[in-house]
Every structure is written in C-alpha cells, then in structure tokens.
CSV table of C-alpha atoms in Angstrom, one decimal:
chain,number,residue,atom,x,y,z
A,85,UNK,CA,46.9,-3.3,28.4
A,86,UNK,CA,45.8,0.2,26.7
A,87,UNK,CA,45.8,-1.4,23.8
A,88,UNK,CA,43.5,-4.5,24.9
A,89,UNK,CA,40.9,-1.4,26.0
A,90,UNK,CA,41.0,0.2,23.3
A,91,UNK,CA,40.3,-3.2,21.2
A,92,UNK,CA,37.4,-4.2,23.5
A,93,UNK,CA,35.9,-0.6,23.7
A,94,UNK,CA,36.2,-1.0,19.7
A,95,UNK,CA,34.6,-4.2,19.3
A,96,UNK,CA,31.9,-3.7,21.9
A,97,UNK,CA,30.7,-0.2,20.2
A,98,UNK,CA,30.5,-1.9,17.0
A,99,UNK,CA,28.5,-4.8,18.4
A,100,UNK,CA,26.9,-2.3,19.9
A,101,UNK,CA,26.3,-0.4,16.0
A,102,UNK,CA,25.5,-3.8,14.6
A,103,UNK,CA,22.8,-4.5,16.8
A,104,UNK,CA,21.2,-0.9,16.0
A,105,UNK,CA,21.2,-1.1,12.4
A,106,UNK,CA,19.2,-5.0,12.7
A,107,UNK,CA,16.8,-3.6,15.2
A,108,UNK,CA,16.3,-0.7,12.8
A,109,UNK,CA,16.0,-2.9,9.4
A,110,UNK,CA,13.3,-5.1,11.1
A,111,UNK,CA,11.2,-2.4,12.7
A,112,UNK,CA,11.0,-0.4,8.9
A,113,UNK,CA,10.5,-4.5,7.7
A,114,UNK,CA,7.5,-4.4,9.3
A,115,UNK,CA,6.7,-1.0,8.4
A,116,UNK,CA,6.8,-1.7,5.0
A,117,UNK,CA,5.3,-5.1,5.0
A,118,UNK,CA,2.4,-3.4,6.6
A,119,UNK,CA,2.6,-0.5,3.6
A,120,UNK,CA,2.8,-3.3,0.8
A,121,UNK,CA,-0.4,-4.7,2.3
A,122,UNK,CA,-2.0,-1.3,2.4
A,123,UNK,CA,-1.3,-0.9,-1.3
A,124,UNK,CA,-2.4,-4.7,-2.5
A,125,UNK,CA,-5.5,-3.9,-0.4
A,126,UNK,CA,-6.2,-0.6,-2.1
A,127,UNK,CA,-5.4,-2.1,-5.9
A,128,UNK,CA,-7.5,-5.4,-4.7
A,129,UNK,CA,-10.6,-3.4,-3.8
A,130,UNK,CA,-10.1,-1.2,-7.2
A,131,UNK,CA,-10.2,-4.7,-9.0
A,132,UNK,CA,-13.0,-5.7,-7.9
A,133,UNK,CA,-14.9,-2.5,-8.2
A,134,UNK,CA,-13.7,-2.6,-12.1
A,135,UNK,CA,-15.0,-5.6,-12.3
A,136,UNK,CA,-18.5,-5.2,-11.5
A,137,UNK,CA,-20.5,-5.1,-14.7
A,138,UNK,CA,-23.8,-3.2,-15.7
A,139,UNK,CA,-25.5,-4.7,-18.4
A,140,UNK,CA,-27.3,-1.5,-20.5
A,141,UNK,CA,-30.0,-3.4,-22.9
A,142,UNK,CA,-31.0,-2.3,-25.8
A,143,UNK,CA,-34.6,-2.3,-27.5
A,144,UNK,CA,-35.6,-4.7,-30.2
A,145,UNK,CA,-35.1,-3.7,-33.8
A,146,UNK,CA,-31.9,-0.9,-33.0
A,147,UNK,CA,-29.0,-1.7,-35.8
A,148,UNK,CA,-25.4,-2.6,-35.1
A,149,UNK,CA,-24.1,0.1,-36.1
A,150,UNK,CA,-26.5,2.3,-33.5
A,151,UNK,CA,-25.6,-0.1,-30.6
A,152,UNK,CA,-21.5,0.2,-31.6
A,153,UNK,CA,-22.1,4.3,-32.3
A,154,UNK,CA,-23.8,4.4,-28.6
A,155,UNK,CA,-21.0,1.4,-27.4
A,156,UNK,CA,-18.1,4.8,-28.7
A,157,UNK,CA,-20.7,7.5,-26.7
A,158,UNK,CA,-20.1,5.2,-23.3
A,159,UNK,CA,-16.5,4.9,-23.6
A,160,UNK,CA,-15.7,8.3,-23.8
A,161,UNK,CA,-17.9,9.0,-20.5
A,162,UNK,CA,-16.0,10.0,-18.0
A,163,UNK,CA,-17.6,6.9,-15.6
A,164,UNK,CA,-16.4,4.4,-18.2
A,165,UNK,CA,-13.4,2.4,-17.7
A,166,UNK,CA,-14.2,0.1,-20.6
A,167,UNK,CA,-17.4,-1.7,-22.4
A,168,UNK,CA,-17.9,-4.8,-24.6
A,169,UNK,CA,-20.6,-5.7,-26.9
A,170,UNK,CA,-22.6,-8.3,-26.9
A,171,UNK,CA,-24.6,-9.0,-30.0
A,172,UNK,CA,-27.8,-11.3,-29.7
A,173,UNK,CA,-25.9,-14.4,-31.2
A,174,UNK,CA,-23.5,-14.1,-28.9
A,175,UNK,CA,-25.5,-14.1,-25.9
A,176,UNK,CA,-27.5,-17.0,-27.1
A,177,UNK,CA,-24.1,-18.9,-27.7
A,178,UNK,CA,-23.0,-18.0,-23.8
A,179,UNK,CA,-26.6,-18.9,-22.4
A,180,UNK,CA,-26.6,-22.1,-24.0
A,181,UNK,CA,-23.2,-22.6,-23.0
A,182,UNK,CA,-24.4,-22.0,-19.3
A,183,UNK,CA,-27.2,-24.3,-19.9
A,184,UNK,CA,-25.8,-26.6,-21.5
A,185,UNK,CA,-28.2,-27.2,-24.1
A,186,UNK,CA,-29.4,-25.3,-27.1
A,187,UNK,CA,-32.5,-23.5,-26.1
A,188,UNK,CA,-32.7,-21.0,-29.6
A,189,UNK,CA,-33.6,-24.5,-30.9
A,190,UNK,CA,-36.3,-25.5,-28.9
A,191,UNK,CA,-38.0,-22.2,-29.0
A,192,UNK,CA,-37.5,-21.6,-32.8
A,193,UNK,CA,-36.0,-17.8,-32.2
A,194,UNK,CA,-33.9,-15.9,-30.1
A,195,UNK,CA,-35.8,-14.3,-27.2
A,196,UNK,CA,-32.4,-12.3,-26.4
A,197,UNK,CA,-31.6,-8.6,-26.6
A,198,UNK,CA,-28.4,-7.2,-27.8
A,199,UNK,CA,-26.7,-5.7,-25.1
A,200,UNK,CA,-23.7,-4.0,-23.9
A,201,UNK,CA,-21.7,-4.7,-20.6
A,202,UNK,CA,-19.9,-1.5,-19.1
A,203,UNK,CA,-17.1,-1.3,-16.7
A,204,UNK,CA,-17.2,1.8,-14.4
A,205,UNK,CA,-13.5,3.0,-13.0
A,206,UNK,CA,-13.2,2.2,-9.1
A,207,UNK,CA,-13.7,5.8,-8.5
A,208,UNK,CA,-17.5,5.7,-9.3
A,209,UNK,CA,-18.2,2.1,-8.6
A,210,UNK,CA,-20.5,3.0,-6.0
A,211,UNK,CA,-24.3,3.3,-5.2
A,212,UNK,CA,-24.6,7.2,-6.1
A,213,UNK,CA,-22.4,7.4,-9.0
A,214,UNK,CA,-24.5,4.2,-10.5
A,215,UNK,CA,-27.7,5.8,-10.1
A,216,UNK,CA,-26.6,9.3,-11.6
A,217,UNK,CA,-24.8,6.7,-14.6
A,218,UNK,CA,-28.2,4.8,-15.1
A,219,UNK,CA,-30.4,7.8,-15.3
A,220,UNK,CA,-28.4,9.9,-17.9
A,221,UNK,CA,-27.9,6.3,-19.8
A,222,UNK,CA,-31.8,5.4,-19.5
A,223,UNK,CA,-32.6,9.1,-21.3
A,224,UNK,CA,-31.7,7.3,-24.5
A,225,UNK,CA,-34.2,6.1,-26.8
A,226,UNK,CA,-32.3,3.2,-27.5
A,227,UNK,CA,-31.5,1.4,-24.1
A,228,UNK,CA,-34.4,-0.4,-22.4
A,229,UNK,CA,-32.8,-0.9,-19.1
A,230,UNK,CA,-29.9,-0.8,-16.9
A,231,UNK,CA,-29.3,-4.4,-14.4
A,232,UNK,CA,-26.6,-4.7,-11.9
A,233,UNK,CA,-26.5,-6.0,-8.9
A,234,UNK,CA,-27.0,-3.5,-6.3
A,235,UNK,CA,-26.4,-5.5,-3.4
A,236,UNK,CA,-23.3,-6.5,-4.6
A,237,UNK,CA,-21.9,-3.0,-5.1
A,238,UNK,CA,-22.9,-2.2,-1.4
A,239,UNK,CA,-21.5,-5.5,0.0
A,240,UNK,CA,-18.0,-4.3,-1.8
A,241,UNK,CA,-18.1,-0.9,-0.9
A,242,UNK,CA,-19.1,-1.6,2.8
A,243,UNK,CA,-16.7,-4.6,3.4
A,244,UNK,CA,-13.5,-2.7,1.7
A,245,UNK,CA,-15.0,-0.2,4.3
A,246,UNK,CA,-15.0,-2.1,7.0
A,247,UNK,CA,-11.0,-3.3,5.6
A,248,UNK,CA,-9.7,-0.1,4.8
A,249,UNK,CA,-10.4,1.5,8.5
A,250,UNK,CA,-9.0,-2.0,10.8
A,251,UNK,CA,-5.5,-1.6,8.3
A,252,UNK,CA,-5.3,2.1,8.8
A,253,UNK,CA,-5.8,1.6,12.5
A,254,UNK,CA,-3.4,-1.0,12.2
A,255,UNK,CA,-1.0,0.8,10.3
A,256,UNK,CA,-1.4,3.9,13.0
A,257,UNK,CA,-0.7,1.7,16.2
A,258,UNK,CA,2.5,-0.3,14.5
A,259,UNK,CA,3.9,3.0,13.4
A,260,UNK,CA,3.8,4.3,16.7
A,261,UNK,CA,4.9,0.9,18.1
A,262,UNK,CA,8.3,1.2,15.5
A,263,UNK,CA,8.6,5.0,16.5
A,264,UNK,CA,9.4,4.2,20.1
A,265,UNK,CA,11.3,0.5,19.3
A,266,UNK,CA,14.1,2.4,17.1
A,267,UNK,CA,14.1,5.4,20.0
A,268,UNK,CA,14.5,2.5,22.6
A,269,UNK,CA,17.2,1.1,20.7
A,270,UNK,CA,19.1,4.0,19.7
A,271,UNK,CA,18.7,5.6,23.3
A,272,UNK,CA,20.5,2.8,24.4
A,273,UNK,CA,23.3,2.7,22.0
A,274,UNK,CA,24.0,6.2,23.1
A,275,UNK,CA,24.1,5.7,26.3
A,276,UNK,CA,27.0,3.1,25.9
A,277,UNK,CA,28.6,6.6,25.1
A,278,UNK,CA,27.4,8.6,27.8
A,279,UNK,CA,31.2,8.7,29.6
A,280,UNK,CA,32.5,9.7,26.2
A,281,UNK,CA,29.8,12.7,25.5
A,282,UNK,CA,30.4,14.3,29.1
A,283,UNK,CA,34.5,13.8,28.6
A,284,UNK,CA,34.3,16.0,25.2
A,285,UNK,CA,32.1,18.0,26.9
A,286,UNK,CA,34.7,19.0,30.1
A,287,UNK,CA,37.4,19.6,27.5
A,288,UNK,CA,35.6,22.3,25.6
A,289,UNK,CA,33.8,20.7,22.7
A,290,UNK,CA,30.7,23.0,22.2
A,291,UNK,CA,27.3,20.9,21.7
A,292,UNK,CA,26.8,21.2,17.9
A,293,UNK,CA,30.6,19.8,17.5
A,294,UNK,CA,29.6,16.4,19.9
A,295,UNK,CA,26.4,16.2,18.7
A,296,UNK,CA,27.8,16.1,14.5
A,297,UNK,CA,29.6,12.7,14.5
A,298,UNK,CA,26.8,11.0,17.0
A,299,UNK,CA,24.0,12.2,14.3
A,300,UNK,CA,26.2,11.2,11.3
A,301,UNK,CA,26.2,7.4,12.6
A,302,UNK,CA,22.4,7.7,13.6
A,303,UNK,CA,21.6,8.9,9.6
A,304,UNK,CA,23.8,6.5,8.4
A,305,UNK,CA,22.5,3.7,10.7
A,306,UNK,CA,18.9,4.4,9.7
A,307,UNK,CA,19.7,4.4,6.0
A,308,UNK,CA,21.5,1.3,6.3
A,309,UNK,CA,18.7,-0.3,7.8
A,310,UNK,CA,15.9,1.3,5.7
A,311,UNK,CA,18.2,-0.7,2.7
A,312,UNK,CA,18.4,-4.3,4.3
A,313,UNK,CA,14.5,-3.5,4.6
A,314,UNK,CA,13.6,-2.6,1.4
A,315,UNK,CA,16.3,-5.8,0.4
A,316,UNK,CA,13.8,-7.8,2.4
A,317,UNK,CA,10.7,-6.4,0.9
A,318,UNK,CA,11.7,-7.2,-2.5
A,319,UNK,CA,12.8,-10.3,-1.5
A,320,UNK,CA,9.4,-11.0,-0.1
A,321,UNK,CA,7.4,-9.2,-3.4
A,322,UNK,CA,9.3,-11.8,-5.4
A,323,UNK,CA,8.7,-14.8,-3.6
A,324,UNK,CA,5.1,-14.2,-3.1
A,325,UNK,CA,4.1,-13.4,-6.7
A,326,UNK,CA,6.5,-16.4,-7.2
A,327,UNK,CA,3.5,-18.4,-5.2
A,328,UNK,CA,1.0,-16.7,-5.9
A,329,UNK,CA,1.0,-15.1,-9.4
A,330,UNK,CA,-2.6,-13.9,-8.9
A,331,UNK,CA,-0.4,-10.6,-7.3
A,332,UNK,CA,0.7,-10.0,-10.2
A,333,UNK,CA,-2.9,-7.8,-11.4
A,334,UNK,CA,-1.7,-6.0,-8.2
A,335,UNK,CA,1.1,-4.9,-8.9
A,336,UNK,CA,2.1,-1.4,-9.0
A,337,UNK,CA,5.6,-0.8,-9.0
A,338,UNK,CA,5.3,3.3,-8.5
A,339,UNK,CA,3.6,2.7,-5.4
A,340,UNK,CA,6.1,-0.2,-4.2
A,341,UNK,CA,8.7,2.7,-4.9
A,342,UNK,CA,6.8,5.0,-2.6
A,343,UNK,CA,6.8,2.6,0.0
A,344,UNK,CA,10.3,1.9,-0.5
A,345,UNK,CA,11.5,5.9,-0.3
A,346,UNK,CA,9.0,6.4,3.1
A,347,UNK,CA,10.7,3.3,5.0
A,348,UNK,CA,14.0,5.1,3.4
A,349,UNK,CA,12.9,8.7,4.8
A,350,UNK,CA,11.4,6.9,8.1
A,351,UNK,CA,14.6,5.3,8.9
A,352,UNK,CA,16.5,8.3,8.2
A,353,UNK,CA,14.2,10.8,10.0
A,354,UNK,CA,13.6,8.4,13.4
A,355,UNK,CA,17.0,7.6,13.3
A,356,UNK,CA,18.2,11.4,13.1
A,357,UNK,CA,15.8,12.7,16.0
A,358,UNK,CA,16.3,9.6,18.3
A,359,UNK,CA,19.8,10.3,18.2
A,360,UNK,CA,19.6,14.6,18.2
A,361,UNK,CA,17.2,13.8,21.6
A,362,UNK,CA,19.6,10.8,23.4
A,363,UNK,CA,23.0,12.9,23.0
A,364,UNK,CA,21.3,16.0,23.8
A,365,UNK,CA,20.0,14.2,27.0
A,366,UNK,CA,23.3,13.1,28.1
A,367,UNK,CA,24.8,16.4,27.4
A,368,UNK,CA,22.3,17.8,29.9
A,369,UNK,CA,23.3,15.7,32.5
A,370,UNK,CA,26.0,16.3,35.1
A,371,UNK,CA,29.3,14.0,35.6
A,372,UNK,CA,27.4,11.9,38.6
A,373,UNK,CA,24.0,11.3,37.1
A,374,UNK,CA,25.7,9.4,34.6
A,375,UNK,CA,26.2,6.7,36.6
A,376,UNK,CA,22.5,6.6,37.6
C-alpha cells in the first residue's frame, strides 16, 4: 500500500511538472511570436523607407563623367544608402516603355534630363532629414532639382507610427498577461507541495536548503519550456517563409537570435521568481493554514 502512494504521489507530481513546462512553452510561444512580429514590423518599415526614391536632375549640357563623379560624391554621404544612374537614353527607353509607344520619335529629340535616383538609409527617410539632403544637394551647380514625393514619406512615417505604438502596447499588455499566467501556473504546482515544504520545515531544514531543489526544477522547467518555444518559433519562421517567401527580405537572423535568448532569459527569470515567491509563501504559513 506504501508503495502504491508513493507511485501515485510520483506520477501525479510529474503530471503535475508536465503540465508546467506546456503552460510555460506556450505563454513564451506567444511571447516570441509577438517579438518576431515586432522585428518583421521594424525591418518592413525600414524597407520601405529604403525604398523611397529622390530623383536629383541634372542640368542640360553636364558630361557623364560629371554626373558619375557627383553619382561617387552621393554615395559616400552619410544619408545615402545607395544611388543609380540614369542616363537620358535610358529614361527615354523606360518612358516609352511606360507609354507604350516611342515618343523620342514623334518629337524628333529627347526632351529628357539625365538624372540620378538616390536611396536614403531608413534612418533619415524622413521629412527633416530630406529637406537638410535636398538643400546641401541643390547648392550644386550641376543639379537642377530635387522631386520626391513628400506626401508619401509622411503617409510612411506616420502610418509605421501609428503601427509601431498599437504593437508596443500590445507587446506591453501580453507580457504582463504571460508574467502572471506562468506565476498562476507555477503557484499552483507548488502548492501540490505545500504538505511536503511545511514537513521539511518541522524537521529542521533551514529555508535556503527547502527552497534549492524547488528553484532548481522552476529554472529547469522554464528553460525547458523557453526550448519547445523557440522549437516552435522556428518551426513557424520556416513554414511561413515556406509560404510566403516575400519574408525572406526580412529576415534577420541576429535579431531572431535575440528574440530567441529573451524568451530563454524570460522563462528562466519568471520561472525562478515565481517559484522563490510560491515556496517562500508556503514556508510562511503555519501547519493549519495549509489546509485553507
């Protein structure tokens, strides 16, 4: 009959340990789902603003060799993330293209400037950092004008914004949300060993030697389930650039790896406290409020 408790007592504790290491994994699943989106967010918005162009056109009659020489002054600006030139034939090729009929042709010359289309890094793809770009660009005797399109860059910036603050929000309330769910669940675990704690406890066991072996299993179950959570993550990075390969320009395996050593820390850390809090509850207790 001992023997039959002591199975049960066994198998119910690690039910018991089982159940805390899922309810672990998932919260820090959702965690890091939430942090993944954060970062394709981030590396979308910096896409875009890389994307935007500004078209610097030059005056009629500058040489190649001036535009290229001026193309090499751009590049090394510290605005610049990268520039392309576009020669007068080849934006009469792409217009036509566009139009769909030759139109060099039917005017008998080229009305078209030579040009050069610049790239700014996310970082200074804004209003302000524009205007500052376009003045000390415009002091050159060799650019006519500067054309982008401004309401575009302030739709960006004010819509990635508007994103940026509702995810962080987000991103505050679920953390708090899996803070308390992994407390919850590890609270409870303990208290499964309440009888145990307080029996250590009357035979002379001093705090700091009850509380080790209860915080070894709480470290180890939140590393265990910060692991099945990261498995899941890159399970789910996988199949979603496996369906939409799009991701893959977003991709940015140092900050997946960040992500993957907070939920690691996260689940280790909440884990650790939770337990520290539960087993120094119960050892605060007296033999009948356990059975409260």
């Amino acid at each position: 009959m001992e023997v039959y408790e002591v199975s049960a007592s066994s198998k119910k504790t690690k039910s018991v340990y089982i159940s805390t290491v899922i309810s672990i994994a998932l919260v820090l699943l959702m965690t890091g789902l939430l942090g993944l989106i954060l970062v394709h967010a981030k590396n979308l918005s910096n896409y875009v603003k890389e994307n935007i162009v500004l078209n610097i056109i030059v005056n009629e009659g500058v040489s190649e060799g001036d535009v290229l020489a001026l193309q090499k002054d751009l590049n090394a600006d510290e605005y610049v993330l990268r520039s392309q030139y576009i020669s007068k034939e080849l934006a009469a090729k792409n217009l036509s293209e566009e139009l769909g009929e030759d139109f060099v042709s039917f005017l008998g010359h080229n009305p078209l400037l030579s040009s050069i289309d610049v790239y700014l890094k996310a970082a200074y793809a804004n209003t302000d950092s524009i205007t500052t770009f376009i003045e000390k660009v415009s002091a050159n005797k060799m650019v006519k004008e500067v054309v982008y399109q401004e309401s575009l860059i302030d739709m960006v910036n004010q819509n990635i914004r508007i994103i940026g603050l509702v995810i962080l929000a987000f991103t505050a309330i679920l953390l708090i949300i899996a803070v308390a769910l992994i407390n919850n669940t590890i609270r409870l675990a303990v208290y499964s060993q309440r009888f145990l704690i307080k029996s250590m406890q009357m035979v002379g066991a001093t705090k700091g030697f009850i509380r080790r072996p209860f915080l070894g299993y709480g470290i180890l179950h939140g590393l265990l389930g910060a692991l099945i959570a990261i498995l899941l993550l890159l399970l789910t990075l996988h199949f979603g650039q496996r369906e939409i390969p799009e991701l893959v320009f977003l991709r940015n395996w140092i900050e997946f790896i960040a992500i993957f050593v907070i939920v690691a820390l996260l689940g280790i850390l909440i884990s650790g406290l939770s337990t520290y809090f539960a087993v120094s509850k119960y050892l605060r207790l007296k033999s009948n409020e356990l059975y409260r």
